Amino acid sequence: MSQRRPEIRLGPRRGVPGASTERMKDAQGTLRRLGGYLSGQRWLLVGVVALVILATAFSLSVPYLVGVAIDQYIAVADVSGLMQIVILILVIAACYSAVTWVHLLLMNRVSQYTVRDLRCELFDKLQTLPLRFFDQRPHGELMSYLTNDVENISIVLAENVTTFLSSILITVGTVCLILLINIPLSIVTFIVIPTTAYFTRYVAKHTRKGFRDQQEALSQLNGQIEETITGGKIIRAYGQEQATVEDFIAKNERLREAAIYAQTYGGFMGPGNNMIYNFGFVLIASAGGWLALHDLASVGIIATFLTYTQQLRRQMGDITNMFNTIQSALAGAERIFTILDEQAEIENVSDAVVLETVKGAVRFEDVSFGYRPDVPILKHINLDVAPGKMIALVGPTGAGKTTIISLLSRFYDITSGTIRLDGYDIRRIDKYDLRRLLGIVLQDTFLFSETVMENIRYGRLDATDEEVVAAAQMANADHFVSRLPHGYQEMLSERASNLSQGQRQLLAIARAILADPAILILDEATSSVDTRTEIQVQQAMNRLMKGRTSFVIAHRLSTIRKADMILFIRDGEIAERGTHEELLALQGHYHQLYTSQFRANSTPAGD
């Protein structure tokens, strides 16, 4: 039974309305697409909108009541009526605070559900992207998408959406009310609003670009930091500390320049709008004073009007203050959607086959491949492997040995030809089922920051503790695991740096033993260990390979002398093939490589 990856669809994607496959560089398109993620919380959003409307009504009623208090109670010294309206204003203020707290609480829930879905979809997408995508991007940059960019969206949804909606509603409500109160004063106000709108639109265009560039520069800096921490030993070994610092300074400088550009325009938004509104307030106050002197407006009406004008100014100020955060979130969303629109790894055909039993017969039929169409890496590879046979691949670096294994694993699709497993074209086999059938042990073993037990169990998640220990024993790993302070429950540090290279290799072999694959791929699994450990690793690999079709990429030719067939790969072609003895007798490339290794191993250390 195959273990298929579950398909996660949490938001609008390709083929769904609102999920454009082009890079989204416009705010409206990005907002529409973000809206698709909010649709799953529509009832919470309905509640939020209803409460925001109610809060807006409370907010708009207070200035009107202040005007009533001035004209109908203060002007005639009616203390009793004034106290009643003051109490009413206090009740409204309390209700406004309570309603505001509730709709912020609900919107925070909407935000957390939405970014959870977005983060899950982004993480899921990363699992489907081809390996070349990761080869071209630093890990720190990819982490920036899942952390900084998603967090910026979360902040906007939780803190700014309701404030923005409230500001818009209050602005619209205020405009309607001032028109009802006094048309001449309203005309003066309407000089200010279009000016502010044009100014905001002009600044927005530059600010969004600035924040997008800033986040790109930040992700590159994160990538530099991640690589520096991970590769710190190599940096020191080659004395490249100064060069690394200079590279960091250059990236940091680019981030500074991008941030200054973004903040220059973003910072100008507030003062610019304040200047426009202060100028407008002076005009409105002057016009109101003239109307009052000519008995065309009461003091209460002018006070109400000025309060509404100040409220309008405050709402526009809130919008301005949110502007930089919103632009930063939109820039992050654009970057996230760019990843979500990346072409996924090769997909299964609609009628993909799931193999119930596998013998392990592998056949390459005139296979050619290139990462780029115009640059072939493999050329006309023909190979027929019977079940249970061991095939060794040797040759110079870059000849195409690992590429052959990658094609068998369907990490890439071949350019031409066919690869068959038990007679089936592997392109017609469910790719997750295909990879389940393969056990891979690499030279650079990756272990998770988990216990030893769980790292071995990764080969088969439903394995019992007893099965895990049995696999470790077969892999010659039990002897050192048992001596660890917490045995199989010992926590491994990042990249298992608290274990030796040989110990990590033995755990990887135990993991492969537990997976019980039909076909084994061993990629130079003994090239980085000492001679004593190599014997233990080789013994474990021999047990693992017994009865299984095995492909071994070898650095030390002494480990493959018993291979059923050795392929010497050169310039993407099989230059020689045969057993160890046959290739030595051929006196060709393999003979030359074997002889050079034999001489190197027999040379005294002091020579």
Coordinates of C-alpha atoms in Angstrom, one line a residue:
M1 CA 0.0 0.0 0.0
S2 CA 1.5 3.3 -1.0
Q3 CA 1.7 6.3 1.3
R4 CA 0.6 9.2 -0.9
R5 CA 1.1 12.8 0.0
P6 CA -2.2 14.4 0.9
E7 CA -3.1 17.3 -1.4
I8 CA -3.6 20.5 0.6
R9 CA -5.8 23.2 -1.0
L10 CA -6.3 26.0 1.4
G11 CA -6.6 29.0 -0.9
P12 CA -7.0 30.1 -4.5
R13 CA -4.5 28.4 -6.7
R14 CA -3.9 27.9 -10.4
G15 CA -7.0 27.1 -12.3
V16 CA -9.2 28.8 -9.7
P17 CA -10.7 32.3 -10.3
G18 CA -8.5 34.9 -8.6
A19 CA -5.3 32.8 -8.8
S20 CA -3.4 34.4 -11.7
T21 CA -0.4 32.5 -12.9
E22 CA 1.4 35.7 -13.7
R23 CA 3.6 37.4 -11.1
M24 CA 1.3 39.8 -9.3
K25 CA 2.7 43.3 -9.2
D26 CA -0.5 45.3 -8.7
A27 CA -2.1 46.0 -5.3
Q28 CA -5.7 45.2 -6.5
G29 CA -4.7 41.8 -7.9
T30 CA -2.9 40.9 -4.7
L31 CA -5.8 42.1 -2.5
R32 CA -8.2 40.0 -4.5
R33 CA -6.1 37.0 -4.1
L34 CA -5.7 37.5 -0.4
G35 CA -9.5 37.8 -0.2
G36 CA -9.7 34.3 -1.4
Y37 CA -8.0 33.1 1.8
L38 CA -10.4 35.1 3.9
S39 CA -13.5 33.4 2.3
G40 CA -13.1 30.4 4.7
Q41 CA -13.8 32.8 7.6
R42 CA -16.8 34.5 6.0
W43 CA -19.1 34.2 9.0
L44 CA -16.6 35.6 11.4
L45 CA -16.0 38.4 8.8
V46 CA -19.8 39.1 8.7
G47 CA -19.7 39.5 12.5
V48 CA -16.7 41.8 12.3
V49 CA -18.2 44.0 9.6
A50 CA -21.5 44.2 11.6
L51 CA -19.7 45.2 14.7
V52 CA -17.5 47.8 12.9
I53 CA -20.7 49.4 11.4
L54 CA -22.2 49.5 14.9
A55 CA -19.0 51.1 16.3
T56 CA -19.0 53.6 13.4
A57 CA -22.6 54.6 14.3
F58 CA -21.5 55.2 18.0
S59 CA -18.5 57.2 16.9
L60 CA -20.5 59.4 14.5
S61 CA -23.2 60.1 17.0
V62 CA -21.0 61.8 19.6
P63 CA -20.1 65.0 17.7
Y64 CA -23.7 65.4 16.8
L65 CA -24.7 65.1 20.4
V66 CA -22.0 67.6 21.4
G67 CA -23.6 70.2 19.0
V68 CA -27.0 69.5 20.4
A69 CA -25.7 70.0 24.0
I70 CA -24.2 73.4 23.0
D71 CA -27.3 74.7 21.2
Q72 CA -30.1 73.3 23.3
Y73 CA -28.7 73.0 26.8
I74 CA -25.5 75.1 27.3
A75 CA -26.9 78.1 25.4
V76 CA -30.0 78.2 27.7
A77 CA -28.2 77.0 30.9
D78 CA -30.3 73.8 31.1
V79 CA -28.1 71.8 33.5
S80 CA -30.5 68.9 33.9
G81 CA -30.8 68.4 30.1
L82 CA -27.0 68.8 29.8
M83 CA -26.4 66.1 32.4
Q84 CA -28.7 63.7 30.6
I85 CA -26.9 64.2 27.3
V86 CA -23.5 63.8 29.0
I87 CA -24.6 60.5 30.5
L88 CA -25.8 59.4 27.0
I89 CA -22.4 60.3 25.5
L90 CA -20.6 58.3 28.2
V91 CA -22.9 55.3 27.6
I92 CA -22.2 55.5 23.9
A93 CA -18.4 55.8 24.5
A94 CA -18.5 52.7 26.7
C95 CA -20.5 50.8 24.1
Y96 CA -18.1 51.9 21.4
S97 CA -15.1 50.6 23.5
A98 CA -16.8 47.2 24.1
V99 CA -17.9 46.7 20.5
T100 CA -14.4 47.7 19.3
W101 CA -12.8 45.2 21.6
V102 CA -15.0 42.4 20.4
H103 CA -14.5 43.1 16.7
L104 CA -10.7 43.3 17.2
L105 CA -10.9 39.9 19.0
L106 CA -12.9 38.3 16.1
M107 CA -10.5 39.8 13.5
N108 CA -7.5 38.4 15.3
R109 CA -9.1 34.9 15.0
V110 CA -9.7 35.6 11.3
S111 CA -6.1 36.6 10.9
Q112 CA -4.7 33.6 12.7
Y113 CA -6.9 31.1 10.7
T114 CA -6.0 32.9 7.5
V115 CA -2.2 33.0 7.9
R116 CA -2.3 29.4 9.2
D117 CA -3.8 28.3 5.9
L118 CA -1.5 30.5 3.9
R119 CA 1.6 29.2 5.8
C120 CA 0.4 25.6 5.3
E121 CA -0.2 26.1 1.6
L122 CA 3.2 27.8 1.2
F123 CA 4.9 25.0 3.1
D124 CA 3.0 22.4 1.1
K125 CA 4.0 24.1 -2.1
L126 CA 7.7 24.0 -1.1
Q127 CA 7.3 20.2 -0.9
T128 CA 6.2 20.0 -4.5
L129 CA 8.8 22.3 -6.1
P130 CA 11.6 20.7 -8.2
L131 CA 15.0 20.4 -6.7
R132 CA 16.4 23.0 -9.1
F133 CA 14.2 25.6 -7.3
F134 CA 16.1 25.0 -4.0
D135 CA 19.4 24.8 -5.8
Q136 CA 18.9 28.4 -7.0
R137 CA 17.8 30.0 -3.7
P138 CA 19.5 30.3 -0.3
H139 CA 17.7 28.6 2.5
G140 CA 17.5 31.8 4.5
E141 CA 15.6 33.5 1.7
L142 CA 13.0 30.7 1.7
M143 CA 12.7 30.9 5.5
S144 CA 12.0 34.6 5.0
Y145 CA 8.9 33.8 3.0
L146 CA 7.5 31.6 5.8
T147 CA 8.4 33.9 8.6
N148 CA 8.7 37.6 7.7
D149 CA 6.3 37.8 4.8
V150 CA 3.6 35.7 6.4
E151 CA 4.0 37.6 9.7
N152 CA 3.6 41.0 7.9
I153 CA 0.3 39.7 6.5
S154 CA -0.8 38.5 9.9
I155 CA -0.1 41.9 11.5
V156 CA -2.1 43.7 8.8
L157 CA -5.1 41.4 9.1
A158 CA -5.1 41.4 12.9
E159 CA -4.5 45.1 13.6
N160 CA -5.2 47.1 10.5
V161 CA -8.1 45.6 8.6
T162 CA -10.8 46.6 11.1
T163 CA -9.1 50.0 11.7
F164 CA -9.0 50.6 7.9
L165 CA -12.6 49.5 7.5
S166 CA -13.7 51.7 10.4
S167 CA -11.8 54.7 9.0
I168 CA -13.4 54.3 5.6
L169 CA -16.9 54.0 7.1
I170 CA -16.4 56.9 9.5
T171 CA -15.0 59.0 6.6
V172 CA -18.0 58.2 4.4
G173 CA -20.4 58.8 7.3
T174 CA -18.8 62.1 8.2
V175 CA -19.0 63.3 4.6
C176 CA -22.7 62.5 4.5
L177 CA -23.3 64.2 7.9
I178 CA -21.4 67.4 7.1
L179 CA -23.4 67.7 3.9
L180 CA -26.6 67.6 6.0
I181 CA -25.3 70.1 8.5
N182 CA -23.9 72.8 6.3
I183 CA -23.3 72.7 2.5
P184 CA -21.0 75.8 2.3
L185 CA -18.7 74.4 4.9
S186 CA -18.8 71.0 3.2
I187 CA -17.6 72.6 -0.1
V188 CA -14.5 73.8 1.7
T189 CA -13.9 70.4 3.2
F190 CA -14.2 68.8 -0.3
I191 CA -11.2 70.8 -1.4
V192 CA -9.1 68.9 1.0
I193 CA -10.3 65.3 0.4
P194 CA -9.4 64.9 -3.3
T195 CA -6.0 66.6 -2.7
T196 CA -5.2 64.0 0.0
A197 CA -6.4 61.1 -2.2
Y198 CA -4.2 62.1 -5.1
F199 CA -1.2 62.6 -2.8
T200 CA -1.8 59.2 -1.2
R201 CA -2.0 57.5 -4.5
Y202 CA 1.2 59.1 -5.8
V203 CA 3.1 58.1 -2.7
A204 CA 1.7 54.5 -2.7
K205 CA 3.1 53.7 -6.1
H206 CA 6.7 54.4 -4.9
T207 CA 6.2 53.0 -1.3
R208 CA 5.0 49.6 -2.4
K209 CA 8.0 49.2 -4.8
G210 CA 10.3 50.3 -2.0
F211 CA 9.0 47.8 0.5
R212 CA 9.1 45.0 -2.1
D213 CA 12.8 45.8 -2.7
Q214 CA 13.4 46.0 1.0
Q215 CA 12.0 42.5 1.6
E216 CA 14.0 41.1 -1.3
A217 CA 17.2 42.6 0.2
L218 CA 16.2 41.3 3.7
S219 CA 15.7 37.7 2.4
Q220 CA 19.1 37.9 0.7
L221 CA 20.7 39.0 3.9
N222 CA 18.9 36.2 5.8
G223 CA 20.3 33.8 3.3
Q224 CA 23.8 35.1 3.9
I225 CA 23.4 34.8 7.7
E226 CA 22.1 31.2 7.4
E227 CA 25.0 30.2 5.1
T228 CA 27.6 31.9 7.4
I229 CA 26.3 30.0 10.4
T230 CA 26.0 26.7 8.7
G231 CA 29.4 27.0 6.9
G232 CA 31.2 28.7 9.7
K233 CA 33.8 26.0 9.9
I234 CA 34.7 26.2 6.2
I235 CA 34.9 30.0 6.4
R236 CA 37.4 29.8 9.1
A237 CA 39.3 26.9 7.6
Y238 CA 40.0 28.9 4.4
G239 CA 40.5 32.2 6.2
Q240 CA 37.6 33.9 4.4
E241 CA 36.2 35.7 7.4
Q242 CA 37.1 39.2 5.9
A243 CA 35.6 38.3 2.5
T244 CA 32.4 37.0 4.3
V245 CA 32.1 40.2 6.3
E246 CA 32.6 42.3 3.2
D247 CA 29.8 40.3 1.4
F248 CA 27.6 40.8 4.4
I249 CA 28.3 44.5 4.5
A250 CA 27.4 44.8 0.8
K251 CA 24.1 43.0 1.3
N252 CA 23.4 45.0 4.4
E253 CA 24.1 48.2 2.5
R254 CA 21.6 47.2 -0.2
L255 CA 19.0 46.6 2.6
R256 CA 19.8 50.0 4.0
E257 CA 19.3 51.7 0.6
A258 CA 16.1 49.9 0.0
A259 CA 14.8 50.7 3.5
I260 CA 15.7 54.3 3.1
Y261 CA 13.9 54.5 -0.2
A262 CA 10.8 52.9 1.2
Q263 CA 10.8 54.9 4.4
T264 CA 11.5 58.2 2.6
Y265 CA 8.2 57.9 0.7
G266 CA 6.3 56.2 3.5
G267 CA 7.5 58.7 6.0
F268 CA 6.4 61.6 3.8
M269 CA 2.8 60.3 3.8
G270 CA 2.0 61.4 7.4
P271 CA 3.5 64.9 7.4
G272 CA 2.2 65.6 3.9
N273 CA -1.4 64.7 4.8
N274 CA -1.1 66.6 8.0
M275 CA 0.0 69.7 6.2
I276 CA -3.0 69.4 3.8
Y277 CA -5.5 68.9 6.6
N278 CA -4.1 71.7 8.8
F279 CA -4.5 74.0 5.8
G280 CA -8.0 72.7 5.3
F281 CA -8.9 73.1 9.0
V282 CA -7.8 76.8 8.9
L283 CA -10.1 77.3 5.9
I284 CA -13.0 75.6 7.5
A285 CA -12.6 77.5 10.8
S286 CA -12.4 80.8 9.0
A287 CA -15.5 80.0 6.9
G288 CA -17.4 78.9 10.0
G289 CA -16.5 82.0 11.9
W290 CA -17.7 84.2 9.0
L291 CA -21.0 82.2 8.9
A292 CA -21.5 82.6 12.6
L293 CA -20.9 86.4 12.5
H294 CA -23.6 86.6 9.9
D295 CA -26.1 84.3 11.8
L296 CA -25.9 81.7 9.0
A297 CA -24.8 79.0 11.4
S298 CA -25.1 78.4 15.2
V299 CA -22.2 77.9 17.5
G300 CA -23.3 74.3 18.1
I301 CA -23.4 73.5 14.3
I302 CA -19.9 75.0 13.8
A303 CA -18.6 73.0 16.8
T304 CA -20.1 69.9 15.5
F305 CA -18.7 70.6 12.0
L306 CA -15.2 71.2 13.4
T307 CA -15.4 68.0 15.5
Y308 CA -16.4 66.0 12.4
T309 CA -13.6 67.7 10.4
Q310 CA -11.1 66.7 13.1
Q311 CA -12.6 63.2 13.2
L312 CA -12.2 63.1 9.4
R313 CA -8.6 64.2 9.8
R314 CA -8.0 61.6 12.5
Q315 CA -9.3 58.8 10.3
M316 CA -7.2 59.9 7.3
G317 CA -4.3 60.0 9.7
D318 CA -5.0 56.4 10.8
I319 CA -5.1 55.3 7.2
T320 CA -1.8 57.1 6.6
N321 CA -0.2 55.4 9.7
M322 CA -1.4 52.0 8.5
F323 CA -0.2 52.7 5.0
N324 CA 3.4 51.6 5.4
T325 CA 2.4 48.3 7.2
I326 CA -0.1 47.6 4.5
Q327 CA 2.4 48.2 1.7
S328 CA 4.9 46.0 3.4
A329 CA 2.3 43.2 3.7
L330 CA 1.3 43.6 0.1
A331 CA 4.9 43.3 -1.0
G332 CA 5.2 40.2 1.1
A333 CA 2.0 38.7 -0.4
E334 CA 3.3 39.4 -3.9
R335 CA 6.5 37.4 -3.0
I336 CA 4.5 34.6 -1.5
F337 CA 2.2 34.4 -4.5
T338 CA 5.2 34.3 -6.7
I339 CA 6.3 31.1 -5.0
L340 CA 2.8 29.6 -5.1
D341 CA 2.7 30.2 -8.8
E342 CA 6.0 28.4 -9.4
Q343 CA 5.8 25.4 -11.6
A344 CA 5.4 22.4 -9.3
E345 CA 7.5 19.2 -9.6
I346 CA 6.4 16.7 -12.3
E347 CA 2.9 15.6 -11.6
N348 CA 1.4 12.1 -11.7
V349 CA -0.5 11.1 -14.8
S350 CA -4.2 10.6 -14.3
D351 CA -4.0 6.8 -14.4
A352 CA -0.8 6.4 -12.4
V353 CA 0.0 2.8 -11.5
V354 CA 0.7 1.7 -7.9
L355 CA 2.9 -1.4 -7.8
E356 CA 1.8 -3.9 -5.1
T357 CA 4.8 -6.2 -5.5
V358 CA 8.2 -5.3 -7.0
K359 CA 11.0 -7.5 -8.3
G360 CA 13.4 -4.7 -8.9
A361 CA 14.2 -5.1 -12.6
V362 CA 15.4 -1.7 -14.0
R363 CA 15.9 -0.8 -17.6
F364 CA 17.2 2.4 -19.2
E365 CA 16.3 2.6 -22.9
D366 CA 18.3 5.2 -24.9
V367 CA 17.9 7.8 -22.1
S368 CA 19.1 11.3 -22.6
F369 CA 18.7 14.3 -20.2
G370 CA 19.7 17.9 -19.8
Y371 CA 18.9 20.5 -17.1
R372 CA 18.7 22.8 -20.1
P373 CA 17.5 21.6 -23.5
D374 CA 20.6 22.9 -25.2
V375 CA 23.1 21.4 -22.7
P376 CA 22.8 17.5 -22.6
I377 CA 24.1 16.0 -19.3
L378 CA 23.4 12.3 -20.2
K379 CA 23.5 10.9 -23.7
H380 CA 21.9 7.7 -24.9
I381 CA 22.2 5.6 -21.7
N382 CA 21.2 2.0 -22.2
L383 CA 21.2 -0.3 -19.2
D384 CA 19.4 -3.6 -18.2
V385 CA 19.6 -4.6 -14.6
A386 CA 18.2 -7.9 -13.4
P387 CA 16.4 -8.0 -9.9
G388 CA 18.8 -8.3 -7.0
K389 CA 21.9 -7.2 -8.9
M390 CA 24.4 -4.6 -7.7
I391 CA 25.4 -1.9 -10.2
A392 CA 28.3 0.4 -9.4
L393 CA 28.7 3.8 -11.1
V394 CA 32.2 5.3 -11.2
G395 CA 33.8 8.1 -13.1
P396 CA 35.1 11.7 -12.7
T397 CA 33.2 14.4 -10.9
G398 CA 30.4 15.9 -13.0
A399 CA 30.2 12.9 -15.4
G400 CA 26.5 12.3 -14.6
K401 CA 26.5 9.5 -12.0
T402 CA 24.2 11.3 -9.6
T403 CA 22.0 12.5 -12.4
I404 CA 21.3 8.8 -13.4
I405 CA 20.1 8.1 -9.9
S406 CA 18.1 11.3 -9.8
L407 CA 16.3 10.3 -13.0
L408 CA 15.5 6.8 -11.5
S409 CA 14.0 8.6 -8.5
R410 CA 12.1 10.9 -10.8
F411 CA 13.5 14.0 -9.2
Y412 CA 13.7 15.1 -12.9
D413 CA 12.0 13.8 -16.0
I414 CA 14.1 12.5 -18.8
T415 CA 14.4 14.5 -22.1
S416 CA 14.1 11.4 -24.3
G417 CA 14.0 7.6 -23.9
T418 CA 12.4 5.5 -21.3
I419 CA 13.2 4.2 -17.8
R420 CA 11.3 1.1 -16.8
L421 CA 10.8 -0.6 -13.4
D422 CA 9.5 -4.2 -13.7
G423 CA 8.5 -3.3 -17.3
Y424 CA 6.5 -0.2 -16.3
D425 CA 7.5 3.2 -17.6
I426 CA 8.3 5.0 -14.3
R427 CA 6.5 8.1 -15.7
R428 CA 3.3 6.0 -15.4
I429 CA 4.1 4.9 -11.8
D430 CA 2.7 7.0 -8.9
K431 CA 5.8 9.1 -8.1
Y432 CA 5.2 8.8 -4.3
D433 CA 4.9 5.1 -4.6
L434 CA 8.0 4.9 -6.7
R435 CA 10.1 6.8 -4.1
R436 CA 8.6 4.6 -1.4
L437 CA 10.3 1.7 -3.2
L438 CA 13.7 3.3 -3.2
G439 CA 16.0 3.4 -0.2
I440 CA 18.6 6.2 -0.4
V441 CA 21.8 6.6 1.6
L442 CA 23.8 9.7 0.6
Q443 CA 27.3 10.8 1.3
D444 CA 26.1 13.9 3.1
T445 CA 23.6 12.3 5.5
F446 CA 20.8 14.5 6.9
L447 CA 19.4 13.7 10.3
F448 CA 16.7 15.7 12.0
S449 CA 16.9 17.5 15.3
E450 CA 15.0 14.7 17.0
T451 CA 15.8 11.6 19.0
V452 CA 17.9 8.8 17.5
M453 CA 14.8 6.6 17.7
E454 CA 12.7 9.0 15.6
N455 CA 15.4 9.6 13.1
I456 CA 15.6 5.9 12.3
R457 CA 11.8 5.5 12.4
Y458 CA 11.6 8.1 9.7
G459 CA 12.2 5.2 7.3
R460 CA 8.8 3.8 8.3
L461 CA 6.7 5.9 10.6
D462 CA 4.5 3.0 11.9
A463 CA 7.5 0.9 13.0
T464 CA 7.6 -0.2 16.6
D465 CA 10.5 0.5 18.9
E466 CA 11.6 -3.1 18.7
E467 CA 11.8 -2.9 14.9
V468 CA 13.8 0.4 15.1
V469 CA 16.3 -1.3 17.4
A470 CA 16.5 -4.4 15.2
A471 CA 17.3 -2.1 12.2
A472 CA 20.0 -0.4 14.2
Q473 CA 21.6 -3.7 15.1
M474 CA 21.6 -4.8 11.4
A475 CA 23.3 -1.5 10.6
N476 CA 26.0 -1.9 13.2
A477 CA 24.7 1.2 14.9
D478 CA 23.3 -0.3 18.1
H479 CA 26.8 -0.5 19.7
F480 CA 27.4 3.2 19.7
V481 CA 23.7 4.2 20.3
S482 CA 23.6 2.1 23.4
R483 CA 26.5 4.1 24.8
L484 CA 24.9 7.5 24.3
P485 CA 23.7 9.1 27.6
H486 CA 20.1 8.6 26.7
G487 CA 20.5 5.7 24.3
Y488 CA 17.8 5.7 21.5
Q489 CA 16.1 8.7 23.2
E490 CA 19.3 10.9 22.8
M491 CA 18.3 14.2 21.1
L492 CA 20.5 15.1 18.1
S493 CA 21.6 18.6 17.6
E494 CA 21.2 20.5 14.4
R495 CA 22.5 18.4 11.5
A496 CA 23.4 15.8 14.1
S497 CA 26.7 17.6 14.8
N498 CA 27.0 15.7 18.1
L499 CA 27.7 12.5 16.1
S500 CA 30.6 11.6 13.9
Q501 CA 30.2 11.3 10.2
G502 CA 30.5 7.5 10.4
Q503 CA 27.8 7.4 13.1
R504 CA 25.5 9.5 11.1
Q505 CA 26.1 7.2 8.1
L506 CA 25.2 4.1 10.2
L507 CA 21.9 5.7 11.3
A508 CA 21.1 6.5 7.7
I509 CA 21.7 2.9 6.8
A510 CA 19.5 1.8 9.7
R511 CA 16.8 4.1 8.4
A512 CA 17.0 2.5 5.0
I513 CA 16.9 -1.0 6.5
L514 CA 13.7 -0.1 8.4
A515 CA 12.1 1.2 5.2
D516 CA 12.8 -2.2 3.5
P517 CA 13.0 -0.8 0.0
A518 CA 13.0 -2.9 -3.2
I519 CA 15.8 -0.8 -4.7
L520 CA 18.8 0.7 -3.0
I521 CA 20.7 3.8 -4.0
L522 CA 24.0 4.4 -2.2
D523 CA 25.7 7.7 -3.2
E524 CA 29.3 7.5 -2.1
A525 CA 28.2 6.4 1.3
T526 CA 31.7 5.5 2.5
S527 CA 33.8 8.3 1.0
S528 CA 33.8 10.5 4.1
V529 CA 34.6 8.0 6.8
D530 CA 37.8 6.6 8.2
T531 CA 39.0 3.1 7.3
R532 CA 37.8 1.5 10.5
T533 CA 34.3 3.0 10.2
E534 CA 34.3 2.2 6.5
I535 CA 34.5 -1.5 7.4
Q536 CA 31.4 -1.2 9.7
V537 CA 29.5 0.8 7.1
Q538 CA 30.4 -1.6 4.4
Q539 CA 29.3 -4.6 6.4
A540 CA 26.0 -2.8 7.1
M541 CA 25.5 -1.9 3.5
N542 CA 26.2 -5.5 2.4
R543 CA 23.4 -6.7 4.7
L544 CA 21.2 -3.9 3.3
M545 CA 21.9 -4.8 -0.3
K546 CA 21.4 -8.5 0.1
G547 CA 18.6 -9.6 -2.3
R548 CA 17.9 -6.1 -3.5
T549 CA 18.7 -4.3 -6.7
S550 CA 21.3 -1.8 -5.8
F551 CA 22.9 1.2 -7.4
V552 CA 26.2 2.3 -5.8
I553 CA 28.0 5.5 -6.7
A554 CA 31.5 4.7 -5.5
H555 CA 34.5 6.8 -4.7
R556 CA 36.6 4.1 -3.2
L557 CA 36.8 1.3 -5.8
S558 CA 37.8 -1.3 -3.2
T559 CA 34.1 -1.2 -2.1
I560 CA 32.6 -2.3 -5.4
R561 CA 34.9 -5.1 -6.6
K562 CA 32.1 -7.6 -6.0
A563 CA 29.5 -5.6 -8.0
D564 CA 27.7 -7.5 -10.7
M565 CA 28.3 -4.7 -13.2
I566 CA 30.5 -1.6 -13.0
L567 CA 29.7 1.4 -15.3
F568 CA 32.4 3.9 -16.0
I569 CA 30.5 7.2 -16.7
R570 CA 32.4 9.8 -18.7
D571 CA 30.9 13.0 -20.2
G572 CA 27.4 11.8 -19.8
E573 CA 27.9 8.4 -21.5
I574 CA 28.7 4.9 -20.4
A575 CA 32.3 4.7 -21.6
E576 CA 33.0 1.2 -20.1
R577 CA 30.9 -1.6 -18.5
G578 CA 31.7 -5.0 -17.0
T579 CA 32.8 -6.7 -13.9
H580 CA 35.8 -5.6 -11.9
E581 CA 38.0 -8.2 -13.5
E582 CA 36.7 -7.5 -17.0
L583 CA 37.3 -3.8 -16.7
L584 CA 40.8 -4.3 -15.4
A585 CA 41.6 -6.6 -18.3
L586 CA 40.2 -3.9 -20.7
Q587 CA 43.1 -1.6 -19.6
G588 CA 40.9 1.4 -20.1
H589 CA 39.6 4.3 -17.9
Y590 CA 38.6 2.0 -15.0
H591 CA 42.0 0.3 -15.0
Q592 CA 43.7 3.7 -14.9
L593 CA 41.5 4.9 -12.0
Y594 CA 41.8 1.7 -10.0
T595 CA 45.6 1.7 -10.5
S596 CA 45.9 5.3 -9.4
Q597 CA 43.9 4.6 -6.2
F598 CA 46.0 1.5 -5.5
R599 CA 49.2 3.4 -5.8
A600 CA 47.9 6.2 -3.7
N601 CA 46.8 3.9 -0.9
S602 CA 50.2 2.0 -1.0
T603 CA 52.3 5.2 -0.8
P604 CA 53.9 5.6 2.6
A605 CA 52.4 8.5 4.6
G606 CA 55.7 10.3 4.8
D607 CA 56.3 10.4 1.1

